[in-house]
PDB file of C-alpha atoms in Angstrom:
ATOM      1  CA  ARG L  10       0.009  -0.004   0.000  1.00 89.00           C
ATOM      2  CA  ARG L  11       2.942   2.393   0.677  1.00 93.00           C
ATOM      3  CA  PRO L  12       5.692   1.411  -1.773  1.00 95.00           C
ATOM      4  CA  GLU L  13       7.652   4.663  -1.330  1.00 95.00           C
ATOM      5  CA  ALA L  14       7.975   4.211   2.428  1.00 95.00           C
ATOM      6  CA  THR L  15       8.819   0.524   2.037  1.00 96.00           C
ATOM      7  CA  LEU L  16      11.546   1.358  -0.492  1.00 96.00           C
ATOM      8  CA  ALA L  17      12.990   4.124   1.708  1.00 96.00           C
ATOM      9  CA  VAL L  18      13.077   1.962   4.853  1.00 96.00           C
ATOM     10  CA  GLY L  19      14.523  -0.996   2.928  1.00 95.00           C
ATOM     11  CA  VAL L  20      17.288   1.112   1.386  1.00 96.00           C
ATOM     12  CA  LEU L  21      18.234   2.619   4.779  1.00 96.00           C
ATOM     13  CA  VAL L  22      18.288  -0.792   6.516  1.00 96.00           C
ATOM     14  CA  PHE L  23      20.416  -2.440   3.861  1.00 94.00           C
ATOM     15  CA  LEU L  24      22.769   0.546   3.579  1.00 94.00           C
ATOM     16  CA  ALA L  25      23.347   0.301   7.328  1.00 93.00           C
ATOM     17  CA  LEU L  26      24.132  -3.404   7.029  1.00 92.00           C
ATOM     18  CA  ALA L  27      26.416  -2.813   4.034  1.00 90.00           C
ATOM     19  CA  ALA L  28      28.343  -0.074   5.908  1.00 90.00           C
ATOM     20  CA  GLY L  29      30.072  -2.831   7.856  1.00 85.00           C
ATOM     21  CA  ALA L  30      32.014  -3.742   4.728  1.00 81.00           C
ATOM     22  CA  LEU L  31      33.807  -0.375   4.852  1.00 83.00           C
ATOM     23  CA  GLY L  32      35.769  -1.550   7.893  1.00 78.00           C
ATOM     24  CA  TYR L  33      36.855  -4.851   6.329  1.00 73.00           C
ATOM     25  CA  ARG L  34      40.511  -5.771   6.821  1.00 70.00           C
ATOM     26  CA  SER L  35      42.158  -8.945   5.655  1.00 64.00           C
ATOM     27  CA  SER L  36      43.280 -11.403   8.321  1.00 62.00           C
ATOM     28  CA  GLY L  37      41.900 -14.752   9.383  1.00 52.00           C
ATOM     29  CA  PHE L  38      44.769 -17.211   9.380  1.00 55.00           C
ATOM     30  CA  GLY L  39      43.732 -20.689  10.354  1.00 54.00           C
ATOM     31  CA  GLY L  40      46.619 -20.879  12.813  1.00 53.00           C
ATOM     32  CA  ALA L  41      48.977 -23.758  13.444  1.00 56.00           C
ATOM     33  CA  THR L  42      47.504 -27.243  13.469  1.00 62.00           C
ATOM     34  CA  ASN L  43      48.259 -29.068  16.698  1.00 70.00           C
ATOM     35  CA  PRO L  44      48.665 -32.853  16.596  1.00 78.00           C
ATOM     36  CA  PRO L  45      46.996 -35.035  19.230  1.00 84.00           C
ATOM     37  CA  ALA L  46      48.676 -34.992  22.638  1.00 86.00           C
ATOM     38  CA  GLY L  47      50.971 -37.973  23.183  1.00 89.00           C
ATOM     39  CA  SER L  48      51.462 -38.608  19.450  1.00 91.00           C
ATOM     40  CA  ASP L  49      54.850 -38.852  17.725  1.00 92.00           C
ATOM     41  CA  ALA L  50      54.038 -35.669  15.834  1.00 87.00           C
ATOM     42  CA  ALA L  51      53.396 -33.787  19.080  1.00 86.00           C
ATOM     43  CA  ALA L  52      56.719 -35.032  20.508  1.00 90.00           C
ATOM     44  CA  GLY L  53      58.502 -33.974  17.312  1.00 88.00           C
ATOM     45  CA  ASN L  54      56.970 -30.486  17.435  1.00 80.00           C
ATOM     46  CA  ALA L  55      58.009 -30.118  21.066  1.00 84.00           C
ATOM     47  CA  ALA L  56      61.599 -31.117  20.274  1.00 87.00           C
ATOM     48  CA  LEU L  57      61.697 -28.746  17.317  1.00 79.00           C
ATOM     49  CA  ALA L  58      60.469 -25.840  19.430  1.00 75.00           C
ATOM     50  CA  LYS L  59      62.952 -26.627  22.211  1.00 78.00           C
ATOM     51  CA  HIS L  60      66.132 -27.111  20.233  1.00 77.00           C
ATOM     52  CA  PHE L  61      65.739 -25.109  17.020  1.00 71.00           C
ATOM     53  CA  PRO L  62      64.751 -21.529  16.177  1.00 60.00           C
ATOM     54  CA  GLN L  63      61.249 -20.916  14.921  1.00 56.00           C
ATOM     55  CA  SER L  64      62.633 -20.113  11.464  1.00 55.00           C
ATOM     56  CA  SER L  65      63.740 -23.741  11.000  1.00 62.00           C
ATOM     57  CA  SER L  66      60.178 -24.969  10.447  1.00 72.00           C
ATOM     58  CA  ASN L  67      58.393 -21.980   8.912  1.00 85.00           C
ATOM     59  CA  PRO L  68      60.825 -19.170   8.091  1.00 90.00           C
ATOM     60  CA  ALA L  69      60.606 -15.921   6.226  1.00 94.00           C
ATOM     61  CA  ASN L  70      62.961 -16.301   3.260  1.00 96.00           C
ATOM     62  CA  LEU L  71      65.022 -13.195   2.492  1.00 97.00           C
ATOM     63  CA  VAL L  72      66.544 -13.620  -0.971  1.00 98.00           C
ATOM     64  CA  LEU L  73      69.336 -11.596  -2.609  1.00 98.00           C
ATOM     65  CA  ALA L  74      70.886 -12.106  -6.047  1.00 97.00           C
ATOM     66  CA  TYR L  75      74.369 -10.947  -7.066  1.00 97.00           C
ATOM     67  CA  ARG L  76      76.186 -10.778 -10.392  1.00 94.00           C
ATOM     68  CA  PRO L  77      79.531 -12.274  -9.284  1.00 93.00           C
ATOM     69  CA  PRO L  78      79.447 -15.492  -7.200  1.00 95.00           C
ATOM     70  CA  VAL L  79      79.575 -14.761  -3.499  1.00 95.00           C
ATOM     71  CA  TRP L  80      82.366 -17.320  -3.180  1.00 92.00           C
ATOM     72  CA  THR L  81      84.689 -14.724  -4.695  1.00 91.00           C
ATOM     73  CA  HIS L  82      83.124 -11.758  -2.895  1.00 92.00           C
ATOM     74  CA  PRO L  83      82.072 -13.110   0.531  1.00 94.00           C
ATOM     75  CA  ALA L  84      82.168  -9.624   2.048  1.00 95.00           C
ATOM     76  CA  GLN L  85      78.837  -9.002   0.293  1.00 96.00           C
ATOM     77  CA  ILE L  86      77.206 -11.628   2.501  1.00 96.00           C
ATOM     78  CA  ALA L  87      78.647 -10.038   5.653  1.00 96.00           C
ATOM     79  CA  SER L  88      77.408  -6.605   4.547  1.00 96.00           C
ATOM     80  CA  ALA L  89      73.878  -7.895   3.856  1.00 97.00           C
ATOM     81  CA  GLN L  90      73.763  -9.813   7.138  1.00 96.00           C
ATOM     82  CA  ALA L  91      74.917  -6.790   9.146  1.00 96.00           C
ATOM     83  CA  SER L  92      72.278  -4.602   7.527  1.00 96.00           C
ATOM     84  CA  LEU L  93      69.515  -7.103   8.280  1.00 97.00           C
ATOM     85  CA  ARG L  94      70.622  -7.542  11.900  1.00 95.00           C
ATOM     86  CA  THR L  95      70.654  -3.817  12.657  1.00 95.00           C
ATOM     87  CA  SER L  96      67.059  -3.422  11.475  1.00 94.00           C
ATOM     88  CA  ASP L  97      65.590  -4.988  14.670  1.00 92.00           C
ATOM     89  CA  LYS L  98      62.936  -6.671  12.533  1.00 95.00           C
ATOM     90  CA  PHE L  99      64.175 -10.224  13.216  1.00 94.00           C
ATOM     91  CA  THR L 100      64.542 -12.270  16.364  1.00 91.00           C
ATOM     92  CA  SER L 101      66.698 -14.885  14.611  1.00 89.00           C
ATOM     93  CA  LEU L 102      68.599 -14.910  11.333  1.00 92.00           C
ATOM     94  CA  ALA L 103      70.336 -17.869   9.725  1.00 92.00           C
ATOM     95  CA  GLY L 104      72.372 -17.561   6.536  1.00 94.00           C
ATOM     96  CA  PRO L 105      75.536 -18.558   4.704  1.00 95.00           C
ATOM     97  CA  LEU L 106      77.809 -17.285   7.494  1.00 95.00           C
ATOM     98  CA  ASN L 107      75.996 -19.178  10.291  1.00 93.00           C
ATOM     99  CA  PRO L 108      74.180 -22.015   8.522  1.00 92.00           C
ATOM    100  CA  ASN L 109      73.883 -24.473  11.399  1.00 88.00           C
ATOM    101  CA  GLY L 110      74.838 -22.403  14.411  1.00 85.00           C
ATOM    102  CA  THR L 111      78.553 -22.439  13.620  1.00 91.00           C
ATOM    103  CA  VAL L 112      79.900 -19.065  12.511  1.00 94.00           C
ATOM    104  CA  ILE L 113      81.976 -19.005   9.301  1.00 94.00           C
ATOM    105  CA  ALA L 114      84.083 -15.928   8.600  1.00 95.00           C
ATOM    106  CA  PRO L 115      83.750 -14.524   5.059  1.00 95.00           C
ATOM    107  CA  THR L 116      87.395 -15.248   4.234  1.00 95.00           C
ATOM    108  CA  MET L 117      87.028 -18.783   5.570  1.00 95.00           C
ATOM    109  CA  LEU L 118      83.951 -19.325   3.405  1.00 95.00           C
ATOM    110  CA  ALA L 119      85.952 -18.399   0.310  1.00 94.00           C
ATOM    111  CA  ARG L 120      88.803 -20.660   1.378  1.00 94.00           C
ATOM    112  CA  LEU L 121      86.503 -23.632   2.024  1.00 94.00           C
ATOM    113  CA  HIS L 122      84.978 -23.222  -1.435  1.00 94.00           C
ATOM    114  CA  ARG L 123      88.445 -23.209  -3.013  1.00 92.00           C
ATOM    115  CA  GLU L 124      89.490 -26.336  -1.136  1.00 91.00           C
ATOM    116  CA  LEU L 125      86.244 -28.343  -1.097  1.00 92.00           C
ATOM    117  CA  GLY L 126      84.249 -27.061  -4.054  1.00 92.00           C
ATOM    118  CA  PRO L 127      80.482 -26.488  -4.079  1.00 93.00           C
ATOM    119  CA  PRO L 128      78.861 -27.559  -0.781  1.00 94.00           C
ATOM    120  CA  GLN L 129      75.999 -29.271  -2.640  1.00 92.00           C
ATOM    121  CA  ARG L 130      78.424 -31.963  -3.856  1.00 92.00           C
ATOM    122  CA  LEU L 131      80.032 -32.813  -0.522  1.00 92.00           C
ATOM    123  CA  PRO L 132      79.354 -36.185   1.101  1.00 92.00           C
ATOM    124  CA  VAL L 133      78.008 -36.444   4.633  1.00 91.00           C
ATOM    125  CA  VAL L 134      81.295 -37.919   5.840  1.00 89.00           C
ATOM    126  CA  GLU L 135      84.338 -35.744   5.275  1.00 87.00           C
ATOM    127  CA  PRO L 136      86.634 -37.176   2.573  1.00 84.00           C
ATOM    128  CA  ALA L 137      89.965 -38.545   3.717  1.00 83.00           C
ATOM    129  CA  GLY L 138      92.750 -36.021   3.430  1.00 80.00           C
ATOM    130  CA  ALA L 139      90.499 -32.961   3.558  1.00 79.00           C
ATOM    131  CA  ARG L 140      92.014 -31.872   6.876  1.00 86.00           C
ATOM    132  CA  ILE L 141      89.119 -29.568   7.742  1.00 90.00           C
ATOM    133  CA  PRO L 142      87.797 -29.570  11.344  1.00 92.00           C
ATOM    134  CA  ALA L 143      84.578 -31.585  11.476  1.00 91.00           C
ATOM    135  CA  LEU L 144      82.601 -28.657  12.917  1.00 91.00           C
ATOM    136  CA  LEU L 145      83.696 -26.392  10.073  1.00 93.00           C
ATOM    137  CA  TYR L 146      83.168 -29.098   7.419  1.00 94.00           C
ATOM    138  CA  ASN L 147      79.576 -29.667   8.547  1.00 93.00           C
ATOM    139  CA  ALA L 148      78.912 -25.939   8.692  1.00 94.00           C
ATOM    140  CA  TYR L 149      80.169 -25.475   5.141  1.00 95.00           C
ATOM    141  CA  ARG L 150      78.029 -28.391   3.930  1.00 94.00           C
ATOM    142  CA  SER L 151      75.031 -26.654   5.490  1.00 94.00           C
ATOM    143  CA  THR L 152      75.560 -23.558   3.337  1.00 95.00           C
ATOM    144  CA  ALA L 153      74.019 -25.539   0.487  1.00 94.00           C
ATOM    145  CA  SER L 154      70.661 -24.530   1.958  1.00 93.00           C
ATOM    146  CA  TYR L 155      71.537 -20.843   1.737  1.00 96.00           C
ATOM    147  CA  VAL L 156      73.654 -20.444  -1.409  1.00 96.00           C
ATOM    148  CA  SER L 157      72.619 -21.505  -4.917  1.00 95.00           C
ATOM    149  CA  PRO L 158      74.925 -23.886  -6.823  1.00 94.00           C
ATOM    150  CA  ASP L 159      76.225 -21.053  -9.021  1.00 94.00           C
ATOM    151  CA  GLY L 160      76.915 -18.905  -5.957  1.00 94.00           C
ATOM    152  CA  ARG L 161      74.942 -15.921  -7.283  1.00 96.00           C
ATOM    153  CA  THR L 162      71.781 -16.202  -5.146  1.00 97.00           C
ATOM    154  CA  ILE L 163      71.672 -16.431  -1.377  1.00 97.00           C
ATOM    155  CA  GLN L 164      68.916 -16.531   1.214  1.00 97.00           C
ATOM    156  CA  PHE L 165      68.548 -15.845   4.904  1.00 96.00           C
ATOM    157  CA  GLU L 166      65.942 -17.687   6.956  1.00 94.00           C
ATOM    158  CA  ALA L 167      64.444 -15.337   9.524  1.00 94.00           C
ATOM    159  CA  THR L 168      61.987 -15.202  12.380  1.00 91.00           C
ATOM    160  CA  LEU L 169      60.134 -11.882  12.421  1.00 93.00           C
ATOM    161  CA  THR L 170      59.892  -9.687  15.493  1.00 93.00           C
ATOM    162  CA  ALA L 171      56.256  -9.107  14.450  1.00 92.00           C
ATOM    163  CA  GLY L 172      55.398 -12.749  15.097  1.00 87.00           C
ATOM    164  CA  ALA L 173      55.188 -16.196  13.547  1.00 85.00           C
ATOM    165  CA  GLN L 174      54.557 -16.612   9.833  1.00 87.00           C
ATOM    166  CA  ASN L 175      50.978 -17.769  10.373  1.00 83.00           C
ATOM    167  CA  THR L 176      49.907 -14.584  12.170  1.00 86.00           C
ATOM    168  CA  THR L 177      48.191 -11.489  10.814  1.00 88.00           C
ATOM    169  CA  ALA L 178      50.881  -9.292  12.406  1.00 90.00           C
ATOM    170  CA  ALA L 179      53.577 -11.002  10.308  1.00 92.00           C
ATOM    171  CA  MET L 180      51.465 -10.586   7.189  1.00 92.00           C
ATOM    172  CA  ASN L 181      50.997  -6.857   7.850  1.00 93.00           C
ATOM    173  CA  ALA L 182      54.753  -6.459   8.452  1.00 95.00           C
ATOM    174  CA  THR L 183      55.583  -7.644   4.914  1.00 96.00           C
ATOM    175  CA  PRO L 184      56.052  -4.135   3.398  1.00 96.00           C
ATOM    176  CA  GLN L 185      58.519  -3.216   6.184  1.00 96.00           C
ATOM    177  CA  ILE L 186      60.430  -6.471   5.783  1.00 97.00           C
ATOM    178  CA  ARG L 187      60.695  -5.942   2.023  1.00 97.00           C
ATOM    179  CA  SER L 188      62.012  -2.429   2.624  1.00 97.00           C
ATOM    180  CA  VAL L 189      64.650  -3.761   5.050  1.00 97.00           C
ATOM    181  CA  VAL L 190      65.745  -6.418   2.555  1.00 97.00           C
ATOM    182  CA  ALA L 191      65.919  -3.834  -0.252  1.00 97.00           C
ATOM    183  CA  THR L 192      68.193  -1.691   1.943  1.00 97.00           C
ATOM    184  CA  ALA L 193      70.452  -4.671   2.650  1.00 97.00           C
ATOM    185  CA  ALA L 194      70.564  -5.424  -1.065  1.00 97.00           C
ATOM    186  CA  ALA L 195      71.575  -1.863  -1.926  1.00 97.00           C
ATOM    187  CA  ARG L 196      74.306  -1.786   0.743  1.00 96.00           C
ATOM    188  CA  SER L 197      75.771  -5.131  -0.334  1.00 96.00           C
ATOM    189  CA  GLY L 198      75.583  -4.571  -4.095  1.00 95.00           C
ATOM    190  CA  ALA L 199      72.832  -7.102  -4.898  1.00 96.00           C
ATOM    191  CA  ARG L 200      71.159  -6.774  -8.279  1.00 96.00           C
ATOM    192  CA  ALA L 201      67.786  -8.118  -7.089  1.00 97.00           C
ATOM    193  CA  ASN L 202      66.019  -9.020  -3.864  1.00 97.00           C
ATOM    194  CA  GLY L 203      62.765 -10.381  -2.528  1.00 97.00           C
ATOM    195  CA  VAL L 204      60.893 -11.813   0.459  1.00 97.00           C
ATOM    196  CA  ALA L 205      59.148 -15.185   0.385  1.00 95.00           C
ATOM    197  CA  GLY L 206      57.333 -17.271   2.955  1.00 93.00           C
ATOM    198  CA  GLU L 207      53.807 -17.808   4.229  1.00 92.00           C
ATOM    199  CA  ALA L 208      53.236 -14.270   5.505  1.00 93.00           C
ATOM    200  CA  ALA L 209      54.553 -12.592   2.335  1.00 95.00           C
ATOM    201  CA  ALA L 210      52.521 -14.902   0.087  1.00 93.00           C
ATOM    202  CA  VAL L 211      49.257 -14.266   1.964  1.00 92.00           C
ATOM    203  CA  TYR L 212      49.990 -10.529   2.023  1.00 93.00           C
ATOM    204  CA  ASP L 213      50.213 -10.498  -1.783  1.00 94.00           C
ATOM    205  CA  ILE L 214      47.016 -12.530  -2.122  1.00 92.00           C
ATOM    206  CA  SER L 215      45.155 -10.282   0.335  1.00 90.00           C
ATOM    207  CA  THR L 216      46.381  -7.095  -1.329  1.00 91.00           C
ATOM    208  CA  THR L 217      45.295  -8.313  -4.750  1.00 92.00           C
ATOM    209  CA  ALA L 218      41.914  -9.446  -3.395  1.00 89.00           C
ATOM    210  CA  ASN L 219      41.300  -6.103  -1.639  1.00 88.00           C
ATOM    211  CA  ASN L 220      42.173  -4.142  -4.777  1.00 90.00           C
ATOM    212  CA  ASP L 221      39.845  -6.312  -6.827  1.00 91.00           C
ATOM    213  CA  LEU L 222      37.006  -5.907  -4.321  1.00 87.00           C
ATOM    214  CA  VAL L 223      37.137  -2.135  -4.738  1.00 88.00           C
ATOM    215  CA  LYS L 224      36.367  -2.659  -8.434  1.00 91.00           C
ATOM    216  CA  ILE L 225      34.068  -5.686  -8.200  1.00 92.00           C
ATOM    217  CA  ILE L 226      31.629  -4.421  -5.525  1.00 90.00           C
ATOM    218  CA  PRO L 227      30.566  -1.231  -7.391  1.00 92.00           C
ATOM    219  CA  VAL L 228      30.105  -3.225 -10.580  1.00 94.00           C
ATOM    220  CA  ALA L 229      28.013  -5.822  -8.730  1.00 94.00           C
ATOM    221  CA  VAL L 230      25.929  -3.098  -7.066  1.00 93.00           C
ATOM    222  CA  ALA L 231      25.302  -1.410 -10.432  1.00 95.00           C
ATOM    223  CA  ALA L 232      24.385  -4.711 -12.063  1.00 96.00           C
ATOM    224  CA  ILE L 233      21.954  -5.572  -9.267  1.00 95.00           C
ATOM    225  CA  ALA L 234      20.434  -2.072  -9.406  1.00 94.00           C
ATOM    226  CA  LEU L 235      19.854  -2.437 -13.161  1.00 95.00           C
TER     227      LEU L 235
END
């Protein structure tokens, strides 16, 4: 009987409900999945948390690429590592100069490469006649996880001060972490750099989705209105 009033009230009610979308912010990680108490998986997770840094299971990967192999210019690694450490954005940082907890000096890294060759090709047991201390041999072998076979790309595995990789805080910190890595790349002469990992990946997905929503929602509203 009163279509104008019905339309006006309906529009006001639905506009009020739709206003909630203006405050939408991406988040909503599922969180870590916990295995059943007393299971082997639970015991393994407990041992991992006790004896290894958080970055060992779900790190942020800070990647830098250089033109000359870092084996011949190991000072570049030291420069990048120093820049990253002074940023206060990481609670732990593992890389080519401390791959398994043992510190390797830049000059020693170059020497080990000259004497032993690429770390990816080394056997688990030190070859006879190598005459390298076992601790140093194992540390150099571990650099295979941080330096590419051609020596031109390296990575650091980091734990963020903002939080674990599966948290919204870590996701929101991605722009700052990328800025820190870009600074380290510039100071050490890297030709390219990037940040990978769960938080960075979800940040990119969320950013793309949010940008698309700004375009999709008005189109959908116009289509529905028509």
